Amino acid sequence: MQLFFHDVGISGADRDFPKTVFSSISLQTIEKNIPQHVKSEVLEALDREFISGEFNCWGVPAGAGSVIRQLEVGDVMLLIRTTGGDGDIPALCRVRAYWREQLAELSHALWGSARFPYIFFFKTESISLTWADLKEHVGYAPNFRPSGNVYRVRHDRLREFGGIEGYMNFITGRNRPTSYSSSLPIGYVSEPIEDDYQEGERLIRESSYFQRNPQLVRQAKKLYGNSCQVCGFNFENKYGEIGANYIECHHLNPLSERENTSANLVTNVADVRVVCSNCHRMLHRQRPALTIEELKLRLRY
């Protein structure tokens, strides 16, 4: 396993992250825009890796070819939105499919430009990591600037974390206590058991949406409070100060069950309910998701 990062920049990130990093792409989109000589190989791999038929992807410029050609399935790419101030790294991508050739037509279809032909596929894991933190973790100089490039992190720089996998555990929170806050949790899903797999993917998509729309989360909490609207659980009542103001948001019309168009991704507070972590997972245990009332009827006291 190798660790890479791509300094995208605010302009490119704000323009293109919503298209393919924080929104899913369908297999049909790929099929229409992939070269004939690799079409069957690509479609078979994507169909095998993403059983839901939806996934995320990212492309890097042809000028990064010397680095990106080292990328392999199983590697990790961190996407940097900005290095300004403390910086912002909102997405972790575990590569599940990648071909070392330029897919210019697909790049144009996805981002409106053929400039990003080296394309890899993954399911986005939303993280909360700053550029300042990453520099400190891997031992880069404080004044180091990646200047829009793609870099590979040497293995020895992550030795104190026990290697790359240990570092992934660290930044996704699996080896440290969860930090409760007024925003939605990261939504990381560890290696899934078979019948938890699609459920986990749906929760990642929901949590990513709410992380990018904190005002909606605040409105929901103001309207509904901080107690679960299914079972009544309140984190502050149970855990004290550490659970204050913590609750998760749930779409009544889950994003994963909508057509992937911008019009269908519009949400207001009337479309949202607040639920505890357990009830949130239970709502998504089947597709279509259970309603709030349906789950209430299943509660056992």
Tab-separated table of C-alpha atoms in Angstrom:
chain	number	residue	atom	x	y	z
A	1	MET	CA	0.000	0.000	0.000
A	2	GLN	CA	1.173	3.516	-0.871
A	3	LEU	CA	-0.062	6.941	0.202
A	4	PHE	CA	-0.444	9.790	-2.292
A	5	PHE	CA	-1.909	13.269	-2.087
A	6	HIS	CA	-3.147	15.671	-4.760
A	7	ASP	CA	-3.135	19.410	-4.147
A	8	VAL	CA	-6.282	20.310	-6.096
A	9	GLY	CA	-6.820	23.920	-4.999
A	10	ILE	CA	-10.002	25.731	-3.983
A	11	SER	CA	-11.179	26.589	-7.490
A	12	GLY	CA	-10.860	23.083	-8.893
A	13	ALA	CA	-12.071	21.404	-5.709
A	14	ASP	CA	-15.179	23.533	-5.329
A	15	ARG	CA	-15.958	23.073	-9.004
A	16	ASP	CA	-15.304	19.340	-9.349
A	17	PHE	CA	-15.507	17.652	-5.925
A	18	PRO	CA	-19.332	17.927	-5.949
A	19	LYS	CA	-19.422	16.204	-9.343
A	20	THR	CA	-17.549	12.988	-8.609
A	21	VAL	CA	-16.039	12.998	-5.098
A	22	PHE	CA	-19.131	13.885	-3.055
A	23	SER	CA	-21.664	12.600	-5.585
A	24	SER	CA	-21.850	9.118	-7.024
A	25	ILE	CA	-21.191	8.186	-10.642
A	26	SER	CA	-23.108	5.407	-12.370
A	27	LEU	CA	-21.710	2.562	-14.413
A	28	GLN	CA	-23.773	3.818	-17.355
A	29	THR	CA	-21.838	7.097	-17.411
A	30	ILE	CA	-18.557	5.212	-17.669
A	31	GLU	CA	-19.866	2.849	-20.346
A	32	LYS	CA	-20.766	5.738	-22.648
A	33	ASN	CA	-17.358	7.413	-22.438
A	34	ILE	CA	-14.714	4.702	-22.213
A	35	PRO	CA	-12.433	3.621	-25.101
A	36	GLN	CA	-13.594	0.468	-26.840
A	37	HIS	CA	-10.328	-1.417	-26.338
A	38	VAL	CA	-10.643	-1.310	-22.533
A	39	LYS	CA	-14.421	-1.077	-22.181
A	40	SER	CA	-15.148	-4.674	-21.227
A	41	GLU	CA	-12.242	-4.820	-18.767
A	42	VAL	CA	-13.240	-1.551	-17.097
A	43	LEU	CA	-16.940	-2.371	-16.856
A	44	GLU	CA	-16.297	-5.846	-15.460
A	45	ALA	CA	-13.935	-4.491	-12.805
A	46	LEU	CA	-16.276	-1.694	-11.741
A	47	ASP	CA	-19.265	-4.020	-11.648
A	48	ARG	CA	-17.281	-6.428	-9.466
A	49	GLU	CA	-15.901	-3.796	-7.090
A	50	PHE	CA	-19.040	-1.685	-6.644
A	51	ILE	CA	-22.051	-3.932	-6.227
A	52	SER	CA	-24.404	-0.963	-5.908
A	53	GLY	CA	-23.465	0.191	-9.425
A	54	GLU	CA	-22.374	3.584	-8.072
A	55	PHE	CA	-18.981	4.884	-7.026
A	56	ASN	CA	-16.763	7.957	-6.868
A	57	CYS	CA	-13.790	8.863	-9.024
A	58	TRP	CA	-11.091	11.465	-9.508
A	59	GLY	CA	-8.708	12.364	-12.310
A	60	VAL	CA	-5.313	14.024	-12.328
A	61	PRO	CA	-3.576	15.967	-15.118
A	62	ALA	CA	-1.431	14.253	-17.725
A	63	GLY	CA	1.551	16.211	-16.381
A	64	ALA	CA	1.397	14.111	-13.208
A	65	GLY	CA	1.878	10.921	-15.214
A	66	SER	CA	5.289	10.059	-13.793
A	67	VAL	CA	3.847	9.920	-10.263
A	68	ILE	CA	0.339	8.673	-10.939
A	69	ARG	CA	1.626	5.727	-12.955
A	70	GLN	CA	2.983	4.387	-9.657
A	71	LEU	CA	-0.570	4.249	-8.297
A	72	GLU	CA	-2.022	0.774	-7.771
A	73	VAL	CA	-5.283	-0.730	-6.607
A	74	GLY	CA	-5.244	-0.706	-2.803
A	75	ASP	CA	-3.313	2.557	-2.548
A	76	VAL	CA	-4.718	5.662	-0.859
A	77	MET	CA	-5.069	9.173	-2.283
A	78	LEU	CA	-5.770	12.214	-0.094
A	79	LEU	CA	-7.465	15.093	-1.925
A	80	ILE	CA	-6.409	18.549	-0.734
A	81	ARG	CA	-8.943	21.326	-1.200
A	82	THR	CA	-6.561	24.071	-0.111
A	83	THR	CA	-3.195	24.546	1.564
A	84	GLY	CA	-4.070	28.122	2.566
A	85	GLY	CA	-4.149	28.821	6.293
A	86	ASP	CA	-4.199	25.472	8.072
A	87	GLY	CA	-5.508	23.905	4.870
A	88	ASP	CA	-8.333	21.462	4.242
A	89	ILE	CA	-8.174	17.785	3.234
A	90	PRO	CA	-11.810	16.590	3.104
A	91	ALA	CA	-11.541	13.299	1.218
A	92	LEU	CA	-9.709	10.001	1.551
A	93	CYS	CA	-9.832	7.680	-1.467
A	94	ARG	CA	-8.911	3.990	-1.249
A	95	VAL	CA	-8.284	3.051	-4.864
A	96	ARG	CA	-10.378	0.076	-5.964
A	97	ALA	CA	-9.953	0.363	-9.739
A	98	TYR	CA	-7.383	2.137	-11.919
A	99	TRP	CA	-5.928	1.821	-15.420
A	100	ARG	CA	-2.561	3.335	-16.351
A	101	GLU	CA	-3.725	5.003	-19.511
A	102	GLN	CA	-5.267	8.306	-20.394
A	103	LEU	CA	-9.077	8.366	-20.477
A	104	ALA	CA	-9.491	11.824	-21.988
A	105	GLU	CA	-13.046	11.312	-23.256
A	106	LEU	CA	-14.210	10.173	-19.834
A	107	SER	CA	-12.439	13.135	-18.226
A	108	HIS	CA	-14.352	15.492	-20.509
A	109	ALA	CA	-17.663	13.800	-19.713
A	110	LEU	CA	-17.093	13.984	-15.962
A	111	TRP	CA	-15.466	17.397	-15.525
A	112	GLY	CA	-15.991	19.231	-18.823
A	113	SER	CA	-12.318	19.031	-19.767
A	114	ALA	CA	-9.946	16.389	-21.121
A	115	ARG	CA	-7.176	17.692	-18.828
A	116	PHE	CA	-7.612	15.004	-16.136
A	117	PRO	CA	-7.159	11.709	-17.989
A	118	TYR	CA	-5.595	9.523	-15.266
A	119	ILE	CA	-8.759	8.426	-13.500
A	120	PHE	CA	-9.121	6.155	-10.470
A	121	PHE	CA	-12.233	4.821	-8.747
A	122	PHE	CA	-13.163	4.534	-5.069
A	123	LYS	CA	-15.832	5.207	-2.450
A	124	THR	CA	-15.168	8.537	-0.765
A	125	GLU	CA	-14.364	8.555	2.935
A	126	SER	CA	-14.978	12.028	4.348
A	127	ILE	CA	-12.275	13.044	6.805
A	128	SER	CA	-11.364	16.099	8.844
A	129	LEU	CA	-7.657	16.675	8.264
A	130	THR	CA	-5.717	19.891	7.749
A	131	TRP	CA	-2.702	20.423	5.535
A	132	ALA	CA	-0.825	21.637	8.613
A	133	ASP	CA	-1.587	18.330	10.350
A	134	LEU	CA	-0.463	16.241	7.383
A	135	LYS	CA	2.837	18.132	7.133
A	136	GLU	CA	3.477	17.562	10.814
A	137	HIS	CA	2.505	13.886	10.646
A	138	VAL	CA	4.813	13.055	7.723
A	139	GLY	CA	7.652	15.403	8.695
A	140	TYR	CA	7.473	17.936	5.863
A	141	ALA	CA	8.948	21.405	6.363
A	142	PRO	CA	6.373	23.987	7.550
A	143	ASN	CA	6.907	26.065	4.397
A	144	PHE	CA	6.511	23.148	1.960
A	145	ARG	CA	3.973	23.866	-0.797
A	146	PRO	CA	2.771	21.124	-3.176
A	147	SER	CA	1.756	23.732	-5.788
A	148	GLY	CA	-1.003	21.738	-7.455
A	149	ASN	CA	1.005	18.547	-7.876
A	150	VAL	CA	0.541	14.889	-6.966
A	151	TYR	CA	3.018	13.433	-4.458
A	152	ARG	CA	3.768	10.008	-3.036
A	153	VAL	CA	4.618	9.843	0.676
A	154	ARG	CA	7.656	7.714	1.510
A	155	HIS	CA	6.896	4.770	3.765
A	156	ASP	CA	9.522	5.760	6.327
A	157	ARG	CA	7.687	9.021	7.018
A	158	LEU	CA	4.796	7.048	8.530
A	159	ARG	CA	6.873	4.700	10.667
A	160	GLU	CA	5.675	6.180	13.960
A	161	PHE	CA	2.085	5.350	12.971
A	162	GLY	CA	2.977	1.750	12.191
A	163	GLY	CA	2.940	2.325	8.448
A	164	ILE	CA	0.305	3.547	6.029
A	165	GLU	CA	-2.542	1.386	7.336
A	166	GLY	CA	-1.840	2.630	10.847
A	167	TYR	CA	-1.923	6.197	9.609
A	168	MET	CA	-5.232	5.567	7.831
A	169	ASN	CA	-6.637	4.253	11.098
A	170	PHE	CA	-5.360	7.361	12.851
A	171	ILE	CA	-6.841	9.972	10.507
A	172	THR	CA	-10.167	8.170	10.139
A	173	GLY	CA	-10.508	7.919	13.915
A	174	ARG	CA	-10.439	4.145	14.325
A	175	ASN	CA	-7.498	4.309	16.763
A	176	ARG	CA	-8.642	7.293	18.807
A	177	PRO	CA	-11.789	8.333	20.684
A	178	THR	CA	-14.606	9.825	18.646
A	179	SER	CA	-14.741	13.605	18.936
A	180	TYR	CA	-18.316	14.711	19.429
A	181	SER	CA	-19.251	18.090	17.995
A	182	SER	CA	-22.195	19.991	16.566
A	183	SER	CA	-21.461	18.663	13.089
A	184	LEU	CA	-22.187	15.230	11.708
A	185	PRO	CA	-19.568	12.505	12.347
A	186	ILE	CA	-17.135	11.525	9.654
A	187	GLY	CA	-19.192	8.505	8.621
A	188	TYR	CA	-16.226	6.216	8.057
A	189	VAL	CA	-17.236	2.606	7.552
A	190	SER	CA	-14.594	-0.034	8.234
A	191	GLU	CA	-14.257	-3.196	6.158
A	192	PRO	CA	-17.912	-4.253	5.882
A	193	ILE	CA	-19.557	-7.572	6.568
A	194	GLU	CA	-21.556	-8.611	3.503
A	195	ASP	CA	-25.031	-7.448	4.525
A	196	ASP	CA	-23.657	-4.227	6.032
A	197	TYR	CA	-21.903	-3.182	2.827
A	198	GLN	CA	-24.561	-1.225	0.967
A	199	GLU	CA	-25.879	0.150	4.234
A	200	GLY	CA	-22.423	1.582	4.978
A	201	GLU	CA	-22.080	3.126	1.531
A	202	ARG	CA	-25.440	4.873	1.930
A	203	LEU	CA	-24.466	6.290	5.332
A	204	ILE	CA	-21.195	7.640	3.926
A	205	ARG	CA	-23.087	9.486	1.209
A	206	GLU	CA	-25.552	10.995	3.709
A	207	SER	CA	-22.867	12.083	6.164
A	208	SER	CA	-20.802	13.630	3.352
A	209	TYR	CA	-23.826	15.686	2.297
A	210	PHE	CA	-24.478	16.993	5.815
A	211	GLN	CA	-20.801	17.805	6.379
A	212	ARG	CA	-20.995	20.050	3.321
A	213	ASN	CA	-24.260	21.634	4.551
A	214	PRO	CA	-23.680	22.514	8.230
A	215	GLN	CA	-26.422	25.176	8.198
A	216	LEU	CA	-29.014	22.490	7.487
A	217	VAL	CA	-27.703	20.460	10.437
A	218	ARG	CA	-28.017	23.499	12.726
A	219	GLN	CA	-31.567	24.160	11.517
A	220	ALA	CA	-32.569	20.545	12.118
A	221	LYS	CA	-31.197	20.611	15.663
A	222	LYS	CA	-32.943	23.899	16.381
A	223	LEU	CA	-36.261	22.548	15.108
A	224	TYR	CA	-36.153	18.987	16.462
A	225	GLY	CA	-33.707	19.169	19.366
A	226	ASN	CA	-30.965	16.656	20.190
A	227	SER	CA	-33.025	13.588	21.105
A	228	CYS	CA	-33.501	10.731	18.655
A	229	GLN	CA	-36.886	10.978	16.936
A	230	VAL	CA	-37.135	7.196	16.840
A	231	CYS	CA	-36.149	5.969	20.306
A	232	GLY	CA	-35.717	9.210	22.284
A	233	PHE	CA	-32.045	8.593	23.107
A	234	ASN	CA	-30.139	11.739	24.114
A	235	PHE	CA	-26.325	11.655	24.047
A	236	GLU	CA	-25.881	14.401	26.656
A	237	ASN	CA	-28.248	12.719	29.101
A	238	LYS	CA	-26.328	9.452	28.747
A	239	TYR	CA	-22.711	10.624	28.427
A	240	GLY	CA	-22.721	14.066	29.980
A	241	GLU	CA	-20.702	16.942	28.542
A	242	ILE	CA	-18.973	14.847	25.870
A	243	GLY	CA	-22.364	14.111	24.270
A	244	ALA	CA	-23.681	17.681	24.398
A	245	ASN	CA	-25.347	18.875	21.183
A	246	TYR	CA	-24.572	15.604	19.378
A	247	ILE	CA	-27.103	13.905	17.126
A	248	GLU	CA	-27.097	12.609	13.544
A	249	CYS	CA	-29.267	13.779	10.662
A	250	HIS	CA	-31.259	11.467	8.400
A	251	HIS	CA	-32.893	12.203	5.043
A	252	LEU	CA	-36.512	11.087	4.851
A	253	ASN	CA	-35.794	10.614	1.146
A	254	PRO	CA	-32.252	9.143	1.263
A	255	LEU	CA	-29.756	10.487	-1.282
A	256	SER	CA	-28.803	6.974	-2.326
A	257	GLU	CA	-32.372	6.352	-3.482
A	258	ARG	CA	-32.684	9.492	-5.601
A	259	GLU	CA	-31.757	10.064	-9.209
A	260	ASN	CA	-28.292	11.626	-9.273
A	261	THR	CA	-29.235	15.103	-10.500
A	262	SER	CA	-28.602	18.449	-8.840
A	263	ALA	CA	-32.346	19.151	-8.636
A	264	ASN	CA	-32.916	15.938	-6.713
A	265	LEU	CA	-30.125	16.714	-4.244
A	266	VAL	CA	-31.865	19.868	-2.964
A	267	THR	CA	-32.892	19.350	0.667
A	268	ASN	CA	-34.558	21.530	3.288
A	269	VAL	CA	-35.111	21.000	6.986
A	270	ALA	CA	-38.557	19.479	6.384
A	271	ASP	CA	-36.841	16.572	4.595
A	272	VAL	CA	-34.621	15.784	7.598
A	273	ARG	CA	-35.029	14.137	10.994
A	274	VAL	CA	-32.563	13.755	13.884
A	275	VAL	CA	-31.695	10.230	15.043
A	276	CYS	CA	-29.131	8.429	17.184
A	277	SER	CA	-26.346	6.394	15.584
A	278	ASN	CA	-28.022	3.031	16.208
A	279	CYS	CA	-31.383	4.050	14.784
A	280	HIS	CA	-29.662	5.693	11.810
A	281	ARG	CA	-28.035	2.396	10.868
A	282	MET	CA	-31.283	0.487	11.400
A	283	LEU	CA	-33.157	2.876	9.094
A	284	HIS	CA	-30.687	1.964	6.343
A	285	ARG	CA	-30.652	-1.784	6.978
A	286	GLN	CA	-32.885	-2.320	3.973
A	287	ARG	CA	-33.582	-0.642	0.672
A	288	PRO	CA	-35.753	1.331	0.406
A	289	ALA	CA	-34.916	2.685	3.834
A	290	LEU	CA	-37.397	2.235	6.658
A	291	THR	CA	-39.493	5.242	7.600
A	292	ILE	CA	-39.263	6.762	11.070
A	293	GLU	CA	-42.686	5.370	11.955
A	294	GLU	CA	-41.844	1.889	10.645
A	295	LEU	CA	-38.740	1.716	12.825
A	296	LYS	CA	-40.664	2.972	15.863
A	297	LEU	CA	-43.024	0.010	15.487
A	298	ARG	CA	-40.046	-2.361	15.676
A	299	LEU	CA	-38.685	-1.011	18.962
A	300	ARG	CA	-38.633	-3.440	21.868
A	301	TYR	CA	-38.709	-2.070	25.393
